[in-house]
Amino acid sequence: TQLLEQSPQFLSIQEGENLTVYCNSSSVFSSLQWYRQEPGEGPVLLVTVVTGGEVKKLKRLTFQFGDARKDSSLHITAAQPGDTGLYLCAGGSGGSQGNLIFGKGTKLSVKP
Amino acid sequence: NAGVTQTPKFQVLKTGQSMTLQCAQDMNHEYMSWYRQDPGMGLRLIHYSVGAGITDQGEVPNGYNVSRSTTEDFPLRLLSAAPSQTSVYFCASSPRFSAGGEQFFGPGTRLTVL
């Protein structure tokens, strides 16, 4: 069974601080996605990485896929209160079309 | 486009009652799925469909039925509700040949079973 472990589970920081969220597995994934979910809403895709070692940047967010395609990280620079939410990583196995394995999420709170 | 829509937004059931959670998408996506989200458990796949007339079980299918008669609609049926089915349910869709299998989620249905 493929599993994705996310850490930390909870993170509370002050505005302007930097942070990194990790997503680790013992399994290889064909792709890795990061979603952000706000209270009362469904997850929204932030980025998809598909190549080992790939780095993608989305404004203050930097996403990295591990060389072996077993892990990923999300780094936020100068966090803002608007970054508050639940961050979920999800791995695609490339098997059944569209099936994803989700991590349990990191709940981020950025205080002004 | 409305994207993925779900109804109802909230529902309270008594143990043993049945109900159907509705899901529709207007993006002509072939793949649709149902997840449940529980505190500390993340999103777990209940059932999925790769096209009209084709459905399959996910990680936690027991107590749920699905059907896919059209590309647009993918209802989830609870046959005899149990308190363990109290959860937030999300429907999602994706294009069949989308690189990385990116999924588009609906706003969710919050279900409480008493």
mmCIF file with all atom_site columns, C-alpha atoms in Angstrom:
data_model
loop_
_atom_site.group_PDB
_atom_site.id
_atom_site.type_symbol
_atom_site.label_atom_id
_atom_site.label_alt_id
_atom_site.label_comp_id
_atom_site.label_asym_id
_atom_site.label_entity_id
_atom_site.label_seq_id
_atom_site.pdbx_PDB_ins_code
_atom_site.Cartn_x
_atom_site.Cartn_y
_atom_site.Cartn_z
_atom_site.occupancy
_atom_site.B_iso_or_equiv
_atom_site.pdbx_formal_charge
_atom_site.auth_seq_id
_atom_site.auth_comp_id
_atom_site.auth_asym_id
_atom_site.auth_atom_id
_atom_site.pdbx_PDB_model_num
ATOM 1   C CA . THR A 1 1   ? 0.000   0.000  0.000   1.00 0.00 ? 1   THR A CA 1
ATOM 2   C CA . GLN A 1 2   ? 1.347   3.392  -0.987  1.00 0.00 ? 2   GLN A CA 1
ATOM 3   C CA . LEU A 1 3   ? 1.421   5.974  1.800   1.00 0.00 ? 3   LEU A CA 1
ATOM 4   C CA . LEU A 1 4   ? 2.344   9.638  1.904   1.00 0.00 ? 4   LEU A CA 1
ATOM 5   C CA . GLU A 1 5   ? 3.527   11.074 5.224   1.00 0.00 ? 5   GLU A CA 1
ATOM 6   C CA . GLN A 1 6   ? 3.250   14.818 5.665   1.00 0.00 ? 6   GLN A CA 1
ATOM 7   C CA . SER A 1 7   ? 5.073   16.851 8.278   1.00 0.00 ? 7   SER A CA 1
ATOM 8   C CA . PRO A 1 8   ? 4.524   18.832 10.290  1.00 0.00 ? 8   PRO A CA 1
ATOM 9   C CA . GLN A 1 9   ? 0.844   18.166 10.941  1.00 0.00 ? 9   GLN A CA 1
ATOM 10  C CA . PHE A 1 10  ? 0.304   21.663 12.366  1.00 0.00 ? 10  PHE A CA 1
ATOM 11  C CA . LEU A 1 11  ? 2.302   24.852 11.899  1.00 0.00 ? 11  LEU A CA 1
ATOM 12  C CA . SER A 1 12  ? 1.635   28.247 13.464  1.00 0.00 ? 12  SER A CA 1
ATOM 13  C CA . ILE A 1 13  ? 3.933   31.096 12.488  1.00 0.00 ? 13  ILE A CA 1
ATOM 14  C CA . GLN A 1 14  ? 4.092   34.883 12.372  1.00 0.00 ? 14  GLN A CA 1
ATOM 15  C CA . GLU A 1 15  ? 3.678   36.878 9.191   1.00 0.00 ? 15  GLU A CA 1
ATOM 16  C CA . GLY A 1 16  ? 6.987   37.260 7.367   1.00 0.00 ? 16  GLY A CA 1
ATOM 17  C CA . GLU A 1 17  ? 8.503   33.959 8.496   1.00 0.00 ? 17  GLU A CA 1
ATOM 18  C CA . ASN A 1 18  ? 9.610   31.208 6.126   1.00 0.00 ? 18  ASN A CA 1
ATOM 19  C CA . LEU A 1 19  ? 8.409   27.614 6.379   1.00 0.00 ? 19  LEU A CA 1
ATOM 20  C CA . THR A 1 20  ? 8.819   24.231 4.737   1.00 0.00 ? 20  THR A CA 1
ATOM 21  C CA . VAL A 1 21  ? 6.298   21.391 4.571   1.00 0.00 ? 21  VAL A CA 1
ATOM 22  C CA . TYR A 1 22  ? 7.468   17.873 3.748   1.00 0.00 ? 22  TYR A CA 1
ATOM 23  C CA . CYS A 1 23  ? 5.776   14.967 1.985   1.00 0.00 ? 23  CYS A CA 1
ATOM 24  C CA . ASN A 1 24  ? 7.578   11.613 2.155   1.00 0.00 ? 24  ASN A CA 1
ATOM 25  C CA . SER A 1 25  ? 6.962   8.086  0.972   1.00 0.00 ? 25  SER A CA 1
ATOM 26  C CA . SER A 1 26  ? 8.784   4.792  0.523   1.00 0.00 ? 26  SER A CA 1
ATOM 27  C CA . SER A 1 27  ? 7.021   4.413  -2.842  1.00 0.00 ? 27  SER A CA 1
ATOM 28  C CA . VAL A 1 28  ? 7.827   5.957  -6.191  1.00 0.00 ? 28  VAL A CA 1
ATOM 29  C CA . PHE A 1 29  ? 5.162   8.204  -7.704  1.00 0.00 ? 29  PHE A CA 1
ATOM 30  C CA . SER A 1 30  ? 4.751   9.181  -11.353 1.00 0.00 ? 30  SER A CA 1
ATOM 31  C CA . SER A 1 31  ? 3.613   12.638 -10.265 1.00 0.00 ? 31  SER A CA 1
ATOM 32  C CA . LEU A 1 32  ? 3.184   14.663 -7.101  1.00 0.00 ? 32  LEU A CA 1
ATOM 33  C CA . GLN A 1 33  ? 0.597   17.341 -6.591  1.00 0.00 ? 33  GLN A CA 1
ATOM 34  C CA . TRP A 1 34  ? 0.097   19.977 -3.925  1.00 0.00 ? 34  TRP A CA 1
ATOM 35  C CA . TYR A 1 35  ? -3.361  21.256 -3.044  1.00 0.00 ? 35  TYR A CA 1
ATOM 36  C CA . ARG A 1 36  ? -4.511  24.023 -0.721  1.00 0.00 ? 36  ARG A CA 1
ATOM 37  C CA . GLN A 1 37  ? -7.836  23.788 1.065   1.00 0.00 ? 37  GLN A CA 1
ATOM 38  C CA . GLU A 1 38  ? -9.643  26.564 2.910   1.00 0.00 ? 38  GLU A CA 1
ATOM 39  C CA . PRO A 1 39  ? -12.325 25.896 5.556   1.00 0.00 ? 39  PRO A CA 1
ATOM 40  C CA . GLY A 1 40  ? -15.649 24.859 4.033   1.00 0.00 ? 40  GLY A CA 1
ATOM 41  C CA . GLU A 1 41  ? -14.230 24.436 0.536   1.00 0.00 ? 41  GLU A CA 1
ATOM 42  C CA . GLY A 1 42  ? -12.737 21.725 -1.622  1.00 0.00 ? 42  GLY A CA 1
ATOM 43  C CA . PRO A 1 43  ? -8.993  21.408 -2.280  1.00 0.00 ? 43  PRO A CA 1
ATOM 44  C CA . VAL A 1 44  ? -7.578  23.542 -5.080  1.00 0.00 ? 44  VAL A CA 1
ATOM 45  C CA . LEU A 1 45  ? -4.558  22.436 -7.094  1.00 0.00 ? 45  LEU A CA 1
ATOM 46  C CA . LEU A 1 46  ? -1.420  24.546 -6.626  1.00 0.00 ? 46  LEU A CA 1
ATOM 47  C CA . VAL A 1 47  ? 1.123   22.614 -8.691  1.00 0.00 ? 47  VAL A CA 1
ATOM 48  C CA . THR A 1 48  ? 1.986   19.285 -10.282 1.00 0.00 ? 48  THR A CA 1
ATOM 49  C CA . VAL A 1 49  ? 5.561   17.991 -10.486 1.00 0.00 ? 49  VAL A CA 1
ATOM 50  C CA . VAL A 1 50  ? 6.378   14.978 -12.650 1.00 0.00 ? 50  VAL A CA 1
ATOM 51  C CA . THR A 1 51  ? 10.176  14.851 -13.107 1.00 0.00 ? 51  THR A CA 1
ATOM 52  C CA . GLY A 1 52  ? 12.643  13.779 -10.411 1.00 0.00 ? 52  GLY A CA 1
ATOM 53  C CA . GLY A 1 53  ? 14.538  16.821 -9.128  1.00 0.00 ? 53  GLY A CA 1
ATOM 54  C CA . GLU A 1 54  ? 11.993  19.222 -10.612 1.00 0.00 ? 54  GLU A CA 1
ATOM 55  C CA . VAL A 1 55  ? 11.580  22.612 -8.944  1.00 0.00 ? 55  VAL A CA 1
ATOM 56  C CA . LYS A 1 56  ? 8.603   24.851 -9.607  1.00 0.00 ? 56  LYS A CA 1
ATOM 57  C CA . LYS A 1 57  ? 7.954   28.322 -8.266  1.00 0.00 ? 57  LYS A CA 1
ATOM 58  C CA . LEU A 1 58  ? 4.594   29.986 -7.794  1.00 0.00 ? 58  LEU A CA 1
ATOM 59  C CA . LYS A 1 59  ? 5.201   33.518 -6.487  1.00 0.00 ? 59  LYS A CA 1
ATOM 60  C CA . ARG A 1 60  ? 6.422   32.963 -2.883  1.00 0.00 ? 60  ARG A CA 1
ATOM 61  C CA . LEU A 1 61  ? 5.872   29.188 -3.011  1.00 0.00 ? 61  LEU A CA 1
ATOM 62  C CA . THR A 1 62  ? 8.623   26.808 -4.150  1.00 0.00 ? 62  THR A CA 1
ATOM 63  C CA . PHE A 1 63  ? 7.853   23.145 -4.810  1.00 0.00 ? 63  PHE A CA 1
ATOM 64  C CA . GLN A 1 64  ? 10.466  20.427 -5.225  1.00 0.00 ? 64  GLN A CA 1
ATOM 65  C CA . PHE A 1 65  ? 10.131  16.795 -6.299  1.00 0.00 ? 65  PHE A CA 1
ATOM 66  C CA . GLY A 1 66  ? 12.827  14.491 -4.971  1.00 0.00 ? 66  GLY A CA 1
ATOM 67  C CA . ASP A 1 67  ? 15.337  12.935 -7.360  1.00 0.00 ? 67  ASP A CA 1
ATOM 68  C CA . ALA A 1 68  ? 13.934  9.464  -6.672  1.00 0.00 ? 68  ALA A CA 1
ATOM 69  C CA . ARG A 1 69  ? 10.319  10.701 -6.991  1.00 0.00 ? 69  ARG A CA 1
ATOM 70  C CA . LYS A 1 70  ? 9.518   9.490  -3.463  1.00 0.00 ? 70  LYS A CA 1
ATOM 71  C CA . ASP A 1 71  ? 9.318   12.822 -1.672  1.00 0.00 ? 71  ASP A CA 1
ATOM 72  C CA . SER A 1 72  ? 8.448   16.463 -2.145  1.00 0.00 ? 72  SER A CA 1
ATOM 73  C CA . SER A 1 73  ? 8.637   19.736 -0.264  1.00 0.00 ? 73  SER A CA 1
ATOM 74  C CA . LEU A 1 74  ? 6.775   23.012 -0.262  1.00 0.00 ? 74  LEU A CA 1
ATOM 75  C CA . HIS A 1 75  ? 8.638   26.111 0.876   1.00 0.00 ? 75  HIS A CA 1
ATOM 76  C CA . ILE A 1 76  ? 6.858   29.393 1.534   1.00 0.00 ? 76  ILE A CA 1
ATOM 77  C CA . THR A 1 77  ? 8.908   32.578 1.759   1.00 0.00 ? 77  THR A CA 1
ATOM 78  C CA . ALA A 1 78  ? 7.691   35.518 3.843   1.00 0.00 ? 78  ALA A CA 1
ATOM 79  C CA . ALA A 1 79  ? 4.379   33.909 4.769   1.00 0.00 ? 79  ALA A CA 1
ATOM 80  C CA . GLN A 1 80  ? 1.258   36.047 4.791   1.00 0.00 ? 80  GLN A CA 1
ATOM 81  C CA . PRO A 1 81  ? -2.090  35.557 6.597   1.00 0.00 ? 81  PRO A CA 1
ATOM 82  C CA . GLY A 1 82  ? -3.624  34.730 3.230   1.00 0.00 ? 82  GLY A CA 1
ATOM 83  C CA . ASP A 1 83  ? -1.439  31.594 3.112   1.00 0.00 ? 83  ASP A CA 1
ATOM 84  C CA . THR A 1 84  ? -3.414  30.129 6.015   1.00 0.00 ? 84  THR A CA 1
ATOM 85  C CA . GLY A 1 85  ? -5.052  26.828 5.122   1.00 0.00 ? 85  GLY A CA 1
ATOM 86  C CA . LEU A 1 86  ? -4.641  23.071 4.860   1.00 0.00 ? 86  LEU A CA 1
ATOM 87  C CA . TYR A 1 87  ? -1.893  21.967 2.478   1.00 0.00 ? 87  TYR A CA 1
ATOM 88  C CA . LEU A 1 88  ? -2.259  18.488 1.005   1.00 0.00 ? 88  LEU A CA 1
ATOM 89  C CA . CYS A 1 89  ? 0.195   16.507 -1.062  1.00 0.00 ? 89  CYS A CA 1
ATOM 90  C CA . ALA A 1 90  ? -1.075  13.799 -3.395  1.00 0.00 ? 90  ALA A CA 1
ATOM 91  C CA . GLY A 1 91  ? 0.822   11.194 -5.357  1.00 0.00 ? 91  GLY A CA 1
ATOM 92  C CA . GLY A 1 92  ? -0.186  9.708  -8.684  1.00 0.00 ? 92  GLY A CA 1
ATOM 93  C CA . SER A 1 93  ? 0.861   6.135  -9.331  1.00 0.00 ? 93  SER A CA 1
ATOM 94  C CA . GLY A 1 94  ? 0.268   6.288  -13.055 1.00 0.00 ? 94  GLY A CA 1
ATOM 95  C CA . GLY A 1 95  ? -1.933  3.220  -12.788 1.00 0.00 ? 95  GLY A CA 1
ATOM 96  C CA . SER A 1 96  ? -5.696  3.661  -12.695 1.00 0.00 ? 96  SER A CA 1
ATOM 97  C CA . GLN A 1 97  ? -6.245  6.931  -14.470 1.00 0.00 ? 97  GLN A CA 1
ATOM 98  C CA . GLY A 1 98  ? -6.597  9.797  -12.060 1.00 0.00 ? 98  GLY A CA 1
ATOM 99  C CA . ASN A 1 99  ? -6.342  7.875  -8.773  1.00 0.00 ? 99  ASN A CA 1
ATOM 100 C CA . LEU A 1 100 ? -4.356  9.805  -6.208  1.00 0.00 ? 100 LEU A CA 1
ATOM 101 C CA . ILE A 1 101 ? -2.977  8.924  -2.782  1.00 0.00 ? 101 ILE A CA 1
ATOM 102 C CA . PHE A 1 102 ? -3.352  11.856 -0.389  1.00 0.00 ? 102 PHE A CA 1
ATOM 103 C CA . GLY A 1 103 ? -1.259  12.762 2.619   1.00 0.00 ? 103 GLY A CA 1
ATOM 104 C CA . LYS A 1 104 ? -3.089  13.749 5.804   1.00 0.00 ? 104 LYS A CA 1
ATOM 105 C CA . GLY A 1 105 ? -2.264  17.400 5.366   1.00 0.00 ? 105 GLY A CA 1
ATOM 106 C CA . THR A 1 106 ? -0.439  20.235 7.099   1.00 0.00 ? 106 THR A CA 1
ATOM 107 C CA . LYS A 1 107 ? -2.607  22.851 8.760   1.00 0.00 ? 107 LYS A CA 1
ATOM 108 C CA . LEU A 1 108 ? -0.874  26.218 8.459   1.00 0.00 ? 108 LEU A CA 1
ATOM 109 C CA . SER A 1 109 ? -1.831  29.301 10.458  1.00 0.00 ? 109 SER A CA 1
ATOM 110 C CA . VAL A 1 110 ? -0.086  32.585 9.705   1.00 0.00 ? 110 VAL A CA 1
ATOM 111 C CA . LYS A 1 111 ? -0.709  35.261 12.312  1.00 0.00 ? 111 LYS A CA 1
ATOM 112 C CA . PRO A 1 112 ? -0.492  38.988 11.481  1.00 0.00 ? 112 PRO A CA 1
ATOM 113 C CA . ASN B 2 1   ? -18.412 26.935 -16.411 1.00 0.00 ? 1   ASN B CA 1
ATOM 114 C CA . ALA B 2 2   ? -19.754 25.998 -12.975 1.00 0.00 ? 2   ALA B CA 1
ATOM 115 C CA . GLY B 2 3   ? -17.032 23.350 -12.560 1.00 0.00 ? 3   GLY B CA 1
ATOM 116 C CA . VAL B 2 4   ? -17.938 20.610 -10.068 1.00 0.00 ? 4   VAL B CA 1
ATOM 117 C CA . THR B 2 5   ? -21.166 21.122 -8.138  1.00 0.00 ? 5   THR B CA 1
ATOM 118 C CA . GLN B 2 6   ? -22.401 19.138 -5.142  1.00 0.00 ? 6   GLN B CA 1
ATOM 119 C CA . THR B 2 7   ? -25.747 19.046 -3.368  1.00 0.00 ? 7   THR B CA 1
ATOM 120 C CA . PRO B 2 8   ? -26.740 19.264 -0.624  1.00 0.00 ? 8   PRO B CA 1
ATOM 121 C CA . LYS B 2 9   ? -24.168 21.368 1.232   1.00 0.00 ? 9   LYS B CA 1
ATOM 122 C CA . PHE B 2 10  ? -25.253 20.002 4.628   1.00 0.00 ? 10  PHE B CA 1
ATOM 123 C CA . GLN B 2 11  ? -27.301 16.949 5.619   1.00 0.00 ? 11  GLN B CA 1
ATOM 124 C CA . VAL B 2 12  ? -28.327 15.306 8.875   1.00 0.00 ? 12  VAL B CA 1
ATOM 125 C CA . LEU B 2 13  ? -29.541 11.703 8.799   1.00 0.00 ? 13  LEU B CA 1
ATOM 126 C CA . LYS B 2 14  ? -30.694 9.195  11.361  1.00 0.00 ? 14  LYS B CA 1
ATOM 127 C CA . THR B 2 15  ? -29.052 5.790  11.548  1.00 0.00 ? 15  THR B CA 1
ATOM 128 C CA . GLY B 2 16  ? -30.544 3.467  8.936   1.00 0.00 ? 16  GLY B CA 1
ATOM 129 C CA . GLN B 2 17  ? -31.795 6.172  6.597   1.00 0.00 ? 17  GLN B CA 1
ATOM 130 C CA . SER B 2 18  ? -30.702 6.249  2.975   1.00 0.00 ? 18  SER B CA 1
ATOM 131 C CA . MET B 2 19  ? -29.816 9.202  0.804   1.00 0.00 ? 19  MET B CA 1
ATOM 132 C CA . THR B 2 20  ? -28.039 10.238 -2.376  1.00 0.00 ? 20  THR B CA 1
ATOM 133 C CA . LEU B 2 21  ? -25.305 12.849 -2.595  1.00 0.00 ? 21  LEU B CA 1
ATOM 134 C CA . GLN B 2 22  ? -25.395 14.546 -5.976  1.00 0.00 ? 22  GLN B CA 1
ATOM 135 C CA . CYS B 2 23  ? -22.348 15.509 -8.035  1.00 0.00 ? 23  CYS B CA 1
ATOM 136 C CA . ALA B 2 24  ? -22.233 17.092 -11.473 1.00 0.00 ? 24  ALA B CA 1
ATOM 137 C CA . GLN B 2 25  ? -19.492 18.557 -13.660 1.00 0.00 ? 25  GLN B CA 1
ATOM 138 C CA . ASP B 2 26  ? -19.751 20.600 -16.862 1.00 0.00 ? 26  ASP B CA 1
ATOM 139 C CA . MET B 2 27  ? -16.143 20.256 -18.056 1.00 0.00 ? 27  MET B CA 1
ATOM 140 C CA . ASN B 2 28  ? -16.700 17.036 -20.046 1.00 0.00 ? 28  ASN B CA 1
ATOM 141 C CA . HIS B 2 29  ? -14.226 15.209 -17.801 1.00 0.00 ? 29  HIS B CA 1
ATOM 142 C CA . GLU B 2 30  ? -14.162 11.433 -18.149 1.00 0.00 ? 30  GLU B CA 1
ATOM 143 C CA . TYR B 2 31  ? -12.790 10.680 -14.696 1.00 0.00 ? 31  TYR B CA 1
ATOM 144 C CA . MET B 2 32  ? -14.862 11.325 -11.570 1.00 0.00 ? 32  MET B CA 1
ATOM 145 C CA . SER B 2 33  ? -14.376 10.239 -7.976  1.00 0.00 ? 33  SER B CA 1
ATOM 146 C CA . TRP B 2 34  ? -15.762 10.473 -4.459  1.00 0.00 ? 34  TRP B CA 1
ATOM 147 C CA . TYR B 2 35  ? -13.639 11.061 -1.368  1.00 0.00 ? 35  TYR B CA 1
ATOM 148 C CA . ARG B 2 36  ? -14.416 11.375 2.297   1.00 0.00 ? 36  ARG B CA 1
ATOM 149 C CA . GLN B 2 37  ? -12.402 13.644 4.570   1.00 0.00 ? 37  GLN B CA 1
ATOM 150 C CA . ASP B 2 38  ? -12.169 12.957 8.279   1.00 0.00 ? 38  ASP B CA 1
ATOM 151 C CA . PRO B 2 39  ? -10.057 14.809 10.873  1.00 0.00 ? 39  PRO B CA 1
ATOM 152 C CA . GLY B 2 40  ? -6.522  13.441 10.940  1.00 0.00 ? 40  GLY B CA 1
ATOM 153 C CA . MET B 2 41  ? -7.250  10.990 8.097   1.00 0.00 ? 41  MET B CA 1
ATOM 154 C CA . GLY B 2 42  ? -6.807  13.093 5.002   1.00 0.00 ? 42  GLY B CA 1
ATOM 155 C CA . LEU B 2 43  ? -8.829  12.338 1.861   1.00 0.00 ? 43  LEU B CA 1
ATOM 156 C CA . ARG B 2 44  ? -9.757  8.712  1.246   1.00 0.00 ? 44  ARG B CA 1
ATOM 157 C CA . LEU B 2 45  ? -11.093 7.437  -2.069  1.00 0.00 ? 45  LEU B CA 1
ATOM 158 C CA . ILE B 2 46  ? -14.534 5.796  -1.889  1.00 0.00 ? 46  ILE B CA 1
ATOM 159 C CA . HIS B 2 47  ? -15.433 5.036  -5.539  1.00 0.00 ? 47  HIS B CA 1
ATOM 160 C CA . TYR B 2 48  ? -14.317 6.275  -8.900  1.00 0.00 ? 48  TYR B CA 1
ATOM 161 C CA . SER B 2 49  ? -15.354 6.161  -12.539 1.00 0.00 ? 49  SER B CA 1
ATOM 162 C CA . VAL B 2 50  ? -13.232 6.382  -15.691 1.00 0.00 ? 50  VAL B CA 1
ATOM 163 C CA . GLY B 2 51  ? -16.209 6.998  -17.930 1.00 0.00 ? 51  GLY B CA 1
ATOM 164 C CA . ALA B 2 52  ? -19.966 6.586  -18.340 1.00 0.00 ? 52  ALA B CA 1
ATOM 165 C CA . GLY B 2 53  ? -21.052 3.073  -17.415 1.00 0.00 ? 53  GLY B CA 1
ATOM 166 C CA . ILE B 2 54  ? -17.763 2.218  -15.655 1.00 0.00 ? 54  ILE B CA 1
ATOM 167 C CA . THR B 2 55  ? -17.249 2.385  -11.890 1.00 0.00 ? 55  THR B CA 1
ATOM 168 C CA . ASP B 2 56  ? -14.797 0.821  -9.467  1.00 0.00 ? 56  ASP B CA 1
ATOM 169 C CA . GLN B 2 57  ? -14.078 0.709  -5.756  1.00 0.00 ? 57  GLN B CA 1
ATOM 170 C CA . GLY B 2 58  ? -11.539 2.837  -3.974  1.00 0.00 ? 58  GLY B CA 1
ATOM 171 C CA . GLU B 2 59  ? -9.995  2.474  -0.542  1.00 0.00 ? 59  GLU B CA 1
ATOM 172 C CA . VAL B 2 60  ? -13.187 2.685  1.580   1.00 0.00 ? 60  VAL B CA 1
ATOM 173 C CA . PRO B 2 61  ? -16.198 1.532  -0.522  1.00 0.00 ? 61  PRO B CA 1
ATOM 174 C CA . ASN B 2 62  ? -18.257 -0.319 2.098   1.00 0.00 ? 62  ASN B CA 1
ATOM 175 C CA . GLY B 2 63  ? -21.708 1.172  2.697   1.00 0.00 ? 63  GLY B CA 1
ATOM 176 C CA . TYR B 2 64  ? -21.671 3.241  -0.510  1.00 0.00 ? 64  TYR B CA 1
ATOM 177 C CA . ASN B 2 65  ? -22.936 2.665  -4.044  1.00 0.00 ? 65  ASN B CA 1
ATOM 178 C CA . VAL B 2 66  ? -22.307 4.680  -7.193  1.00 0.00 ? 66  VAL B CA 1
ATOM 179 C CA . SER B 2 67  ? -23.469 4.696  -10.804 1.00 0.00 ? 67  SER B CA 1
ATOM 180 C CA . ARG B 2 68  ? -22.398 6.694  -13.846 1.00 0.00 ? 68  ARG B CA 1
ATOM 181 C CA . SER B 2 69  ? -25.118 6.855  -16.480 1.00 0.00 ? 69  SER B CA 1
ATOM 182 C CA . THR B 2 70  ? -23.850 10.108 -18.031 1.00 0.00 ? 70  THR B CA 1
ATOM 183 C CA . THR B 2 71  ? -20.491 11.850 -18.325 1.00 0.00 ? 71  THR B CA 1
ATOM 184 C CA . GLU B 2 72  ? -21.792 14.762 -16.236 1.00 0.00 ? 72  GLU B CA 1
ATOM 185 C CA . ASP B 2 73  ? -23.287 13.065 -13.173 1.00 0.00 ? 73  ASP B CA 1
ATOM 186 C CA . PHE B 2 74  ? -21.826 10.778 -10.521 1.00 0.00 ? 74  PHE B CA 1
ATOM 187 C CA . PRO B 2 75  ? -24.185 10.306 -7.536  1.00 0.00 ? 75  PRO B CA 1
ATOM 188 C CA . LEU B 2 76  ? -23.104 8.606  -4.310  1.00 0.00 ? 76  LEU B CA 1
ATOM 189 C CA . ARG B 2 77  ? -25.711 6.547  -2.458  1.00 0.00 ? 77  ARG B CA 1
ATOM 190 C CA . LEU B 2 78  ? -25.671 5.689  1.212   1.00 0.00 ? 78  LEU B CA 1
ATOM 191 C CA . LEU B 2 79  ? -27.850 2.603  1.548   1.00 0.00 ? 79  LEU B CA 1
ATOM 192 C CA . SER B 2 80  ? -28.271 2.505  5.338   1.00 0.00 ? 80  SER B CA 1
ATOM 193 C CA . ALA B 2 81  ? -26.487 5.361  7.058   1.00 0.00 ? 81  ALA B CA 1
ATOM 194 C CA . ALA B 2 82  ? -24.286 4.668  10.082  1.00 0.00 ? 82  ALA B CA 1
ATOM 195 C CA . PRO B 2 83  ? -22.631 7.117  12.523  1.00 0.00 ? 83  PRO B CA 1
ATOM 196 C CA . SER B 2 84  ? -19.239 6.030  11.100  1.00 0.00 ? 84  SER B CA 1
ATOM 197 C CA . GLN B 2 85  ? -20.270 7.682  7.823   1.00 0.00 ? 85  GLN B CA 1
ATOM 198 C CA . THR B 2 86  ? -20.334 11.121 9.458   1.00 0.00 ? 86  THR B CA 1
ATOM 199 C CA . SER B 2 87  ? -17.817 12.995 7.352   1.00 0.00 ? 87  SER B CA 1
ATOM 200 C CA . VAL B 2 88  ? -17.273 15.624 4.685   1.00 0.00 ? 88  VAL B CA 1
ATOM 201 C CA . TYR B 2 89  ? -17.705 14.196 1.193   1.00 0.00 ? 89  TYR B CA 1
ATOM 202 C CA . PHE B 2 90  ? -15.960 15.606 -1.859  1.00 0.00 ? 90  PHE B CA 1
ATOM 203 C CA . CYS B 2 91  ? -16.595 14.832 -5.483  1.00 0.00 ? 91  CYS B CA 1
ATOM 204 C CA . ALA B 2 92  ? -13.790 15.433 -7.981  1.00 0.00 ? 92  ALA B CA 1
ATOM 205 C CA . SER B 2 93  ? -13.255 15.194 -11.727 1.00 0.00 ? 93  SER B CA 1
ATOM 206 C CA . SER B 2 94  ? -10.316 15.248 -14.116 1.00 0.00 ? 94  SER B CA 1
ATOM 207 C CA . PRO B 2 95  ? -9.695  14.988 -17.853 1.00 0.00 ? 95  PRO B CA 1
ATOM 208 C CA . ARG B 2 96  ? -8.826  11.437 -18.794 1.00 0.00 ? 96  ARG B CA 1
ATOM 209 C CA . PHE B 2 97  ? -5.508  12.305 -20.367 1.00 0.00 ? 97  PHE B CA 1
ATOM 210 C CA . SER B 2 98  ? -4.543  15.126 -18.023 1.00 0.00 ? 98  SER B CA 1
ATOM 211 C CA . ALA B 2 99  ? -0.828  15.000 -17.228 1.00 0.00 ? 99  ALA B CA 1
ATOM 212 C CA . GLY B 2 100 ? -0.398  14.192 -13.567 1.00 0.00 ? 100 GLY B CA 1
ATOM 213 C CA . GLY B 2 101 ? -4.080  13.449 -13.060 1.00 0.00 ? 101 GLY B CA 1
ATOM 214 C CA . GLU B 2 102 ? -4.945  16.910 -11.697 1.00 0.00 ? 102 GLU B CA 1
ATOM 215 C CA . GLN B 2 103 ? -8.335  16.836 -10.028 1.00 0.00 ? 103 GLN B CA 1
ATOM 216 C CA . PHE B 2 104 ? -10.983 19.516 -9.689  1.00 0.00 ? 104 PHE B CA 1
ATOM 217 C CA . PHE B 2 105 ? -12.963 19.317 -6.462  1.00 0.00 ? 105 PHE B CA 1
ATOM 218 C CA . GLY B 2 106 ? -16.488 20.332 -5.594  1.00 0.00 ? 106 GLY B CA 1
ATOM 219 C CA . PRO B 2 107 ? -17.290 22.363 -2.456  1.00 0.00 ? 107 PRO B CA 1
ATOM 220 C CA . GLY B 2 108 ? -18.201 19.304 -0.387  1.00 0.00 ? 108 GLY B CA 1
ATOM 221 C CA . THR B 2 109 ? -21.217 17.896 1.478   1.00 0.00 ? 109 THR B CA 1
ATOM 222 C CA . ARG B 2 110 ? -21.038 17.841 5.266   1.00 0.00 ? 110 ARG B CA 1
ATOM 223 C CA . LEU B 2 111 ? -22.973 14.779 6.474   1.00 0.00 ? 111 LEU B CA 1
ATOM 224 C CA . THR B 2 112 ? -23.898 13.998 10.066  1.00 0.00 ? 112 THR B CA 1
ATOM 225 C CA . VAL B 2 113 ? -25.439 10.642 10.974  1.00 0.00 ? 113 VAL B CA 1
ATOM 226 C CA . LEU B 2 114 ? -27.107 10.510 14.385  1.00 0.00 ? 114 LEU B CA 1
#
